Amino acid sequence: MGRWTRRHRAWAQSIAASLMLVSLVSIAAFAMVRSAWKSEQTAHQATEDALVAEQQAKAEALSHFRESLGTIDIMLTGVSDVLRYYPGAQGLRARLLERAAAEYERLSANKNSDAAVQLESARAMVRLGDVYRDLGRDQQALQTYRAARERLDGLTNMIDVPARDVAICLQRIGQAEAMIGKLEEAEKQLREALAQVENDPSPEARQLRTQILLSLALLHDTKHDFAAALQE
C-alpha cells in the first residue's frame, strides 16, 4: 500500500482531498440540518406556547364575562324583582332596571370573536330584552330578542348552540309579539320554541316546555279560542 501510494502520489493526494471534501460537506450538511431542526423545534414550541396563551386568554375572558353577567343578575335585576311588590319602591326599581339595561347593553356589545363569549353575549341580550319588557318598552324588547336570535344563528357554523338557548329566545320573541298584538306571529314563534326542546328530557327543558305551553294557553285565551287554550 505504501509502495502504491509513493508510485501514485498524485492520485493518492486527489483521493485524500476528495475524502476530506466529502467529510467537510457532510459536516456542513449535518450542521445545517441540525440548525433547521432546532429552528423548527423552537418555532413549534413558540406556536404551542402561543396557543396555550390564547386558550388561557379566552378562558379568562369567558370567566370574566360570566362573572359580570352573574353580578348584574343578582345585584340589579334580582333586587328589582324583590322591589316589584313593595309599595313606594317602584321609582327605585325603575332606576335599578335602567342601570341593568345599561350594563346588559355593554355586555351584549362585546366584540370578542370567541364563540363561547358571543354565546354569553347573546344570553345577555335576552336578559336586556327582559329588562326592556319590565320597563314597558315592548317594541324595544322585541327588537332586542330578535337581535339575540340573529346572534345565535350566526354562531351555528362555529359551535353547537344549545337548543334551550334558541327556545328561550323564540319564547321571548313570541311573548313580545303577543304584547304588541301580533298574535299569529306570536303563536308561530312559541310553537317553534316548543319544537326546539320537545325531545329534551332534562328538568330545565321540561320546565321551559311548561312555560311555553302556558304562554300558548294565554295566547289562545287572548284570541278567545278557549277550546285551543284548554288543549294546551
PDB file of C-alpha atoms in Angstrom:
ATOM      1  CA  MET A   1       0.000   0.000   0.000  1.00  0.00           C
ATOM      2  CA  GLY A   2       2.869   2.369   0.860  1.00  0.00           C
ATOM      3  CA  ARG A   3       4.657   1.500  -2.367  1.00  0.00           C
ATOM      4  CA  TRP A   4       1.474   2.115  -4.398  1.00  0.00           C
ATOM      5  CA  THR A   5       0.994   5.427  -2.667  1.00  0.00           C
ATOM      6  CA  ARG A   6       4.533   6.542  -3.442  1.00  0.00           C
ATOM      7  CA  ARG A   7       4.133   5.487  -7.097  1.00  0.00           C
ATOM      8  CA  HIS A   8       0.747   7.165  -7.449  1.00  0.00           C
ATOM      9  CA  ARG A   9       1.262  10.144  -5.158  1.00  0.00           C
ATOM     10  CA  ALA A  10      -0.902  12.454  -7.256  1.00  0.00           C
ATOM     11  CA  TRP A  11      -3.830  10.038  -7.217  1.00  0.00           C
ATOM     12  CA  ALA A  12      -3.445   9.460  -3.518  1.00  0.00           C
ATOM     13  CA  GLN A  13      -3.459  13.169  -2.826  1.00  0.00           C
ATOM     14  CA  SER A  14      -6.559  13.609  -5.008  1.00  0.00           C
ATOM     15  CA  ILE A  15      -8.361  10.796  -3.207  1.00  0.00           C
ATOM     16  CA  ALA A  16      -7.405  12.244   0.200  1.00  0.00           C
ATOM     17  CA  ALA A  17      -8.567  15.678  -0.862  1.00  0.00           C
ATOM     18  CA  SER A  18     -11.840  14.236  -2.144  1.00  0.00           C
ATOM     19  CA  LEU A  19     -12.426  12.356   1.079  1.00  0.00           C
ATOM     20  CA  MET A  20     -11.696  15.474   3.105  1.00  0.00           C
ATOM     21  CA  LEU A  21     -14.066  17.492   0.932  1.00  0.00           C
ATOM     22  CA  VAL A  22     -16.792  14.883   1.328  1.00  0.00           C
ATOM     23  CA  SER A  23     -16.243  14.927   5.081  1.00  0.00           C
ATOM     24  CA  LEU A  24     -16.423  18.715   5.217  1.00  0.00           C
ATOM     25  CA  VAL A  25     -19.569  18.761   3.090  1.00  0.00           C
ATOM     26  CA  SER A  26     -21.128  16.072   5.294  1.00  0.00           C
ATOM     27  CA  ILE A  27     -20.276  18.011   8.447  1.00  0.00           C
ATOM     28  CA  ALA A  28     -21.657  21.227   6.975  1.00  0.00           C
ATOM     29  CA  ALA A  29     -24.832  19.467   5.807  1.00  0.00           C
ATOM     30  CA  PHE A  30     -25.307  17.879   9.228  1.00  0.00           C
ATOM     31  CA  ALA A  31     -24.835  21.271  10.882  1.00  0.00           C
ATOM     32  CA  MET A  32     -27.401  22.836   8.546  1.00  0.00           C
ATOM     33  CA  VAL A  33     -29.903  20.044   9.123  1.00  0.00           C
ATOM     34  CA  ARG A  34     -29.416  20.269  12.885  1.00  0.00           C
ATOM     35  CA  SER A  35     -29.820  24.035  12.789  1.00  0.00           C
ATOM     36  CA  ALA A  36     -33.004  23.712  10.732  1.00  0.00           C
ATOM     37  CA  TRP A  37     -34.331  21.059  13.134  1.00  0.00           C
ATOM     38  CA  LYS A  38     -33.620  23.308  16.121  1.00  0.00           C
ATOM     39  CA  SER A  39     -35.328  26.219  14.381  1.00  0.00           C
ATOM     40  CA  GLU A  40     -38.340  24.037  13.656  1.00  0.00           C
ATOM     41  CA  GLN A  41     -38.478  22.848  17.256  1.00  0.00           C
ATOM     42  CA  THR A  42     -38.208  26.423  18.517  1.00  0.00           C
ATOM     43  CA  ALA A  43     -40.964  27.565  16.158  1.00  0.00           C
ATOM     44  CA  HIS A  44     -43.129  24.602  17.160  1.00  0.00           C
ATOM     45  CA  GLN A  45     -42.649  25.373  20.849  1.00  0.00           C
ATOM     46  CA  ALA A  46     -43.397  29.042  20.234  1.00  0.00           C
ATOM     47  CA  THR A  47     -46.603  28.054  18.419  1.00  0.00           C
ATOM     48  CA  GLU A  48     -47.636  25.762  21.267  1.00  0.00           C
ATOM     49  CA  ASP A  49     -46.904  28.497  23.811  1.00  0.00           C
ATOM     50  CA  ALA A  50     -48.937  30.979  21.773  1.00  0.00           C
ATOM     51  CA  LEU A  51     -51.864  28.535  21.559  1.00  0.00           C
ATOM     52  CA  VAL A  52     -51.759  27.928  25.302  1.00  0.00           C
ATOM     53  CA  ALA A  53     -51.650  31.666  25.952  1.00  0.00           C
ATOM     54  CA  GLU A  54     -54.561  32.211  23.557  1.00  0.00           C
ATOM     55  CA  GLN A  55     -56.625  29.497  25.230  1.00  0.00           C
ATOM     56  CA  GLN A  56     -55.889  30.956  28.662  1.00  0.00           C
ATOM     57  CA  ALA A  57     -56.876  34.429  27.464  1.00  0.00           C
ATOM     58  CA  LYS A  58     -60.148  33.071  26.034  1.00  0.00           C
ATOM     59  CA  ALA A  59     -60.901  31.196  29.254  1.00  0.00           C
ATOM     60  CA  GLU A  60     -60.215  34.317  31.326  1.00  0.00           C
ATOM     61  CA  ALA A  61     -62.389  36.463  29.041  1.00  0.00           C
ATOM     62  CA  LEU A  62     -65.258  33.964  29.275  1.00  0.00           C
ATOM     63  CA  SER A  63     -64.913  33.698  33.054  1.00  0.00           C
ATOM     64  CA  HIS A  64     -64.893  37.480  33.424  1.00  0.00           C
ATOM     65  CA  PHE A  65     -67.930  37.810  31.148  1.00  0.00           C
ATOM     66  CA  ARG A  66     -69.933  35.220  33.083  1.00  0.00           C
ATOM     67  CA  GLU A  67     -68.930  36.793  36.385  1.00  0.00           C
ATOM     68  CA  SER A  68     -70.096  40.213  35.185  1.00  0.00           C
ATOM     69  CA  LEU A  69     -73.358  38.763  33.917  1.00  0.00           C
ATOM     70  CA  GLY A  70     -73.979  36.967  37.201  1.00  0.00           C
ATOM     71  CA  THR A  71     -73.304  40.119  39.203  1.00  0.00           C
ATOM     72  CA  ILE A  72     -75.840  42.095  37.182  1.00  0.00           C
ATOM     73  CA  ASP A  73     -78.392  39.291  37.514  1.00  0.00           C
ATOM     74  CA  ILE A  74     -78.084  39.263  41.303  1.00  0.00           C
ATOM     75  CA  MET A  75     -77.395  42.878  42.225  1.00  0.00           C
ATOM     76  CA  LEU A  76     -79.686  44.649  39.769  1.00  0.00           C
ATOM     77  CA  THR A  77     -82.427  42.501  38.254  1.00  0.00           C
ATOM     78  CA  GLY A  78     -82.618  40.284  41.345  1.00  0.00           C
ATOM     79  CA  VAL A  79     -83.105  43.213  43.694  1.00  0.00           C
ATOM     80  CA  SER A  80     -85.598  44.831  41.299  1.00  0.00           C
ATOM     81  CA  ASP A  81     -87.711  41.659  41.389  1.00  0.00           C
ATOM     82  CA  VAL A  82     -87.822  41.876  45.172  1.00  0.00           C
ATOM     83  CA  LEU A  83     -88.888  45.527  44.974  1.00  0.00           C
ATOM     84  CA  ARG A  84     -91.657  44.743  42.469  1.00  0.00           C
ATOM     85  CA  TYR A  85     -94.229  44.210  45.223  1.00  0.00           C
ATOM     86  CA  TYR A  86     -93.043  46.860  47.708  1.00  0.00           C
ATOM     87  CA  PRO A  87     -95.311  49.931  47.830  1.00  0.00           C
ATOM     88  CA  GLY A  88     -93.465  53.147  47.015  1.00  0.00           C
ATOM     89  CA  ALA A  89     -90.386  51.331  45.699  1.00  0.00           C
ATOM     90  CA  GLN A  90     -91.253  51.476  42.002  1.00  0.00           C
ATOM     91  CA  GLY A  91     -89.047  54.514  41.386  1.00  0.00           C
ATOM     92  CA  LEU A  92     -86.024  52.723  42.831  1.00  0.00           C
ATOM     93  CA  ARG A  93     -86.907  49.581  40.924  1.00  0.00           C
ATOM     94  CA  ALA A  94     -87.084  51.516  37.657  1.00  0.00           C
ATOM     95  CA  ARG A  95     -83.673  53.059  38.318  1.00  0.00           C
ATOM     96  CA  LEU A  96     -82.192  49.642  39.024  1.00  0.00           C
ATOM     97  CA  LEU A  97     -83.678  48.279  35.805  1.00  0.00           C
ATOM     98  CA  GLU A  98     -82.282  51.219  33.846  1.00  0.00           C
ATOM     99  CA  ARG A  99     -78.861  50.502  35.323  1.00  0.00           C
ATOM    100  CA  ALA A 100     -79.235  46.817  34.484  1.00  0.00           C
ATOM    101  CA  ALA A 101     -80.213  47.707  30.917  1.00  0.00           C
ATOM    102  CA  ALA A 102     -77.083  49.841  30.537  1.00  0.00           C
ATOM    103  CA  GLU A 103     -74.864  47.025  31.835  1.00  0.00           C
ATOM    104  CA  TYR A 104     -76.527  44.382  29.657  1.00  0.00           C
ATOM    105  CA  GLU A 105     -76.142  46.677  26.641  1.00  0.00           C
ATOM    106  CA  ARG A 106     -72.427  46.959  27.396  1.00  0.00           C
ATOM    107  CA  LEU A 107     -72.012  43.193  27.680  1.00  0.00           C
ATOM    108  CA  SER A 108     -74.112  42.364  24.631  1.00  0.00           C
ATOM    109  CA  ALA A 109     -71.968  44.728  22.531  1.00  0.00           C
ATOM    110  CA  ASN A 110     -68.845  42.697  23.329  1.00  0.00           C
ATOM    111  CA  LYS A 111     -66.662  42.360  20.200  1.00  0.00           C
ATOM    112  CA  ASN A 112     -64.713  39.296  21.359  1.00  0.00           C
ATOM    113  CA  SER A 113     -64.730  36.858  18.434  1.00  0.00           C
ATOM    114  CA  ASP A 114     -64.594  33.762  20.643  1.00  0.00           C
ATOM    115  CA  ALA A 115     -67.773  31.736  20.069  1.00  0.00           C
ATOM    116  CA  ALA A 116     -68.288  30.963  23.768  1.00  0.00           C
ATOM    117  CA  VAL A 117     -68.120  34.657  24.672  1.00  0.00           C
ATOM    118  CA  GLN A 118     -70.507  35.504  21.831  1.00  0.00           C
ATOM    119  CA  LEU A 119     -72.941  32.894  23.151  1.00  0.00           C
ATOM    120  CA  GLU A 120     -72.826  34.580  26.551  1.00  0.00           C
ATOM    121  CA  SER A 121     -73.365  37.978  24.907  1.00  0.00           C
ATOM    122  CA  ALA A 122     -76.465  36.582  23.164  1.00  0.00           C
ATOM    123  CA  ARG A 123     -77.742  35.479  26.573  1.00  0.00           C
ATOM    124  CA  ALA A 124     -77.048  38.986  27.852  1.00  0.00           C
ATOM    125  CA  MET A 125     -79.171  40.347  25.000  1.00  0.00           C
ATOM    126  CA  VAL A 126     -82.079  38.140  26.087  1.00  0.00           C
ATOM    127  CA  ARG A 127     -81.732  39.495  29.621  1.00  0.00           C
ATOM    128  CA  LEU A 128     -81.626  43.003  28.197  1.00  0.00           C
ATOM    129  CA  GLY A 129     -84.886  42.312  26.381  1.00  0.00           C
ATOM    130  CA  ASP A 130     -86.394  41.108  29.658  1.00  0.00           C
ATOM    131  CA  VAL A 131     -85.408  44.379  31.326  1.00  0.00           C
ATOM    132  CA  TYR A 132     -86.902  46.427  28.490  1.00  0.00           C
ATOM    133  CA  ARG A 133     -90.118  44.433  28.861  1.00  0.00           C
ATOM    134  CA  ASP A 134     -90.193  45.116  32.609  1.00  0.00           C
ATOM    135  CA  LEU A 135     -89.766  48.801  31.820  1.00  0.00           C
ATOM    136  CA  GLY A 136     -92.749  48.662  29.465  1.00  0.00           C
ATOM    137  CA  ARG A 137     -90.665  49.082  26.299  1.00  0.00           C
ATOM    138  CA  ASP A 138     -92.280  46.225  24.398  1.00  0.00           C
ATOM    139  CA  GLN A 139     -91.098  47.212  20.916  1.00  0.00           C
ATOM    140  CA  GLN A 140     -87.525  47.674  22.122  1.00  0.00           C
ATOM    141  CA  ALA A 141     -87.708  44.314  23.884  1.00  0.00           C
ATOM    142  CA  LEU A 142     -88.869  42.627  20.677  1.00  0.00           C
ATOM    143  CA  GLN A 143     -86.034  44.165  18.652  1.00  0.00           C
ATOM    144  CA  THR A 144     -83.510  43.019  21.254  1.00  0.00           C
ATOM    145  CA  TYR A 145     -84.852  39.458  21.308  1.00  0.00           C
ATOM    146  CA  ARG A 146     -84.675  39.329  17.528  1.00  0.00           C
ATOM    147  CA  ALA A 147     -81.085  40.582  17.599  1.00  0.00           C
ATOM    148  CA  ALA A 148     -80.248  37.851  20.113  1.00  0.00           C
ATOM    149  CA  ARG A 149     -81.762  35.254  17.781  1.00  0.00           C
ATOM    150  CA  GLU A 150     -79.666  36.565  14.898  1.00  0.00           C
ATOM    151  CA  ARG A 151     -76.549  36.311  17.018  1.00  0.00           C
ATOM    152  CA  LEU A 152     -77.352  32.719  17.939  1.00  0.00           C
ATOM    153  CA  ASP A 153     -77.960  31.901  14.275  1.00  0.00           C
ATOM    154  CA  GLY A 154     -74.568  33.387  13.424  1.00  0.00           C
ATOM    155  CA  LEU A 155     -72.870  31.005  15.862  1.00  0.00           C
ATOM    156  CA  THR A 156     -74.290  27.800  14.387  1.00  0.00           C
ATOM    157  CA  ASN A 157     -71.354  27.347  11.999  1.00  0.00           C
ATOM    158  CA  MET A 158     -68.869  27.779  14.875  1.00  0.00           C
ATOM    159  CA  ILE A 159     -70.328  25.810  17.786  1.00  0.00           C
ATOM    160  CA  ASP A 160     -73.308  23.645  18.683  1.00  0.00           C
ATOM    161  CA  VAL A 161     -75.684  26.292  20.007  1.00  0.00           C
ATOM    162  CA  PRO A 162     -77.776  24.759  22.815  1.00  0.00           C
ATOM    163  CA  ALA A 163     -81.356  24.212  21.669  1.00  0.00           C
ATOM    164  CA  ARG A 164     -82.555  25.535  25.007  1.00  0.00           C
ATOM    165  CA  ASP A 165     -80.979  28.936  24.304  1.00  0.00           C
ATOM    166  CA  VAL A 166     -82.729  29.062  20.939  1.00  0.00           C
ATOM    167  CA  ALA A 167     -86.012  28.014  22.546  1.00  0.00           C
ATOM    168  CA  ILE A 168     -85.770  30.695  25.242  1.00  0.00           C
ATOM    169  CA  CYS A 169     -85.080  33.322  22.600  1.00  0.00           C
ATOM    170  CA  LEU A 170     -88.027  32.193  20.467  1.00  0.00           C
ATOM    171  CA  GLN A 171     -90.276  32.098  23.525  1.00  0.00           C
ATOM    172  CA  ARG A 172     -89.361  35.676  24.389  1.00  0.00           C
ATOM    173  CA  ILE A 173     -89.958  36.795  20.802  1.00  0.00           C
ATOM    174  CA  GLY A 174     -93.372  35.128  20.871  1.00  0.00           C
ATOM    175  CA  GLN A 175     -94.295  36.777  24.163  1.00  0.00           C
ATOM    176  CA  ALA A 176     -93.151  40.171  22.887  1.00  0.00           C
ATOM    177  CA  GLU A 177     -95.097  39.725  19.647  1.00  0.00           C
ATOM    178  CA  ALA A 178     -98.202  38.976  21.718  1.00  0.00           C
ATOM    179  CA  MET A 179     -97.666  42.123  23.801  1.00  0.00           C
ATOM    180  CA  ILE A 180     -97.862  44.323  20.696  1.00  0.00           C
ATOM    181  CA  GLY A 181    -100.848  42.465  19.280  1.00  0.00           C
ATOM    182  CA  LYS A 182     -99.177  40.256  16.658  1.00  0.00           C
ATOM    183  CA  LEU A 183    -100.927  37.130  17.854  1.00  0.00           C
ATOM    184  CA  GLU A 184    -100.445  34.906  14.799  1.00  0.00           C
ATOM    185  CA  GLU A 185     -96.720  35.605  14.686  1.00  0.00           C
ATOM    186  CA  ALA A 186     -96.537  35.082  18.444  1.00  0.00           C
ATOM    187  CA  GLU A 187     -98.059  31.612  18.146  1.00  0.00           C
ATOM    188  CA  LYS A 188     -95.644  30.716  15.336  1.00  0.00           C
ATOM    189  CA  GLN A 189     -92.627  31.690  17.450  1.00  0.00           C
ATOM    190  CA  LEU A 190     -93.917  29.873  20.533  1.00  0.00           C
ATOM    191  CA  ARG A 191     -94.541  26.651  18.622  1.00  0.00           C
ATOM    192  CA  GLU A 192     -91.088  26.839  17.093  1.00  0.00           C
ATOM    193  CA  ALA A 193     -89.701  27.310  20.604  1.00  0.00           C
ATOM    194  CA  LEU A 194     -91.607  24.240  21.786  1.00  0.00           C
ATOM    195  CA  ALA A 195     -90.186  22.168  18.938  1.00  0.00           C
ATOM    196  CA  GLN A 196     -86.639  23.069  19.981  1.00  0.00           C
ATOM    197  CA  VAL A 197     -86.948  21.318  23.351  1.00  0.00           C
ATOM    198  CA  GLU A 198     -89.673  18.798  22.576  1.00  0.00           C
ATOM    199  CA  ASN A 199     -87.399  15.755  22.941  1.00  0.00           C
ATOM    200  CA  ASP A 200     -85.104  17.094  25.650  1.00  0.00           C
ATOM    201  CA  PRO A 201     -85.604  15.053  28.848  1.00  0.00           C
ATOM    202  CA  SER A 202     -83.699  17.422  31.137  1.00  0.00           C
ATOM    203  CA  PRO A 203     -85.545  19.115  34.047  1.00  0.00           C
ATOM    204  CA  GLU A 204     -84.665  22.543  32.621  1.00  0.00           C
ATOM    205  CA  ALA A 205     -86.235  21.645  29.272  1.00  0.00           C
ATOM    206  CA  ARG A 206     -89.361  20.256  30.950  1.00  0.00           C
ATOM    207  CA  GLN A 207     -89.756  23.474  32.909  1.00  0.00           C
ATOM    208  CA  LEU A 208     -89.267  25.532  29.750  1.00  0.00           C
ATOM    209  CA  ARG A 209     -91.849  23.426  27.879  1.00  0.00           C
ATOM    210  CA  THR A 210     -94.337  24.093  30.666  1.00  0.00           C
ATOM    211  CA  GLN A 211     -93.697  27.824  30.414  1.00  0.00           C
ATOM    212  CA  ILE A 212     -94.119  27.790  26.630  1.00  0.00           C
ATOM    213  CA  LEU A 213     -97.344  25.787  26.852  1.00  0.00           C
ATOM    214  CA  LEU A 214     -98.657  28.265  29.417  1.00  0.00           C
ATOM    215  CA  SER A 215     -97.779  31.133  27.065  1.00  0.00           C
ATOM    216  CA  LEU A 216     -99.663  29.365  24.266  1.00  0.00           C
ATOM    217  CA  ALA A 217    -102.686  28.837  26.502  1.00  0.00           C
ATOM    218  CA  LEU A 218    -102.705  32.513  27.490  1.00  0.00           C
ATOM    219  CA  LEU A 219    -102.350  33.457  23.846  1.00  0.00           C
ATOM    220  CA  HIS A 220    -105.379  31.380  22.846  1.00  0.00           C
ATOM    221  CA  ASP A 221    -107.277  32.906  25.746  1.00  0.00           C
ATOM    222  CA  THR A 222    -106.423  36.364  24.401  1.00  0.00           C
ATOM    223  CA  LYS A 223    -107.706  35.270  20.983  1.00  0.00           C
ATOM    224  CA  HIS A 224    -110.849  33.925  22.720  1.00  0.00           C
ATOM    225  CA  ASP A 225    -110.031  30.471  21.382  1.00  0.00           C
ATOM    226  CA  PHE A 226    -110.996  28.738  24.610  1.00  0.00           C
ATOM    227  CA  ALA A 227    -111.028  25.234  23.138  1.00  0.00           C
ATOM    228  CA  ALA A 228    -107.436  25.587  21.955  1.00  0.00           C
ATOM    229  CA  ALA A 229    -106.446  27.103  25.295  1.00  0.00           C
ATOM    230  CA  LEU A 230    -107.779  24.043  27.129  1.00  0.00           C
ATOM    231  CA  GLN A 231    -105.921  21.727  24.727  1.00  0.00           C
ATOM    232  CA  GLU A 232    -102.608  23.426  25.503  1.00  0.00           C
TER     233      GLU A 232
END
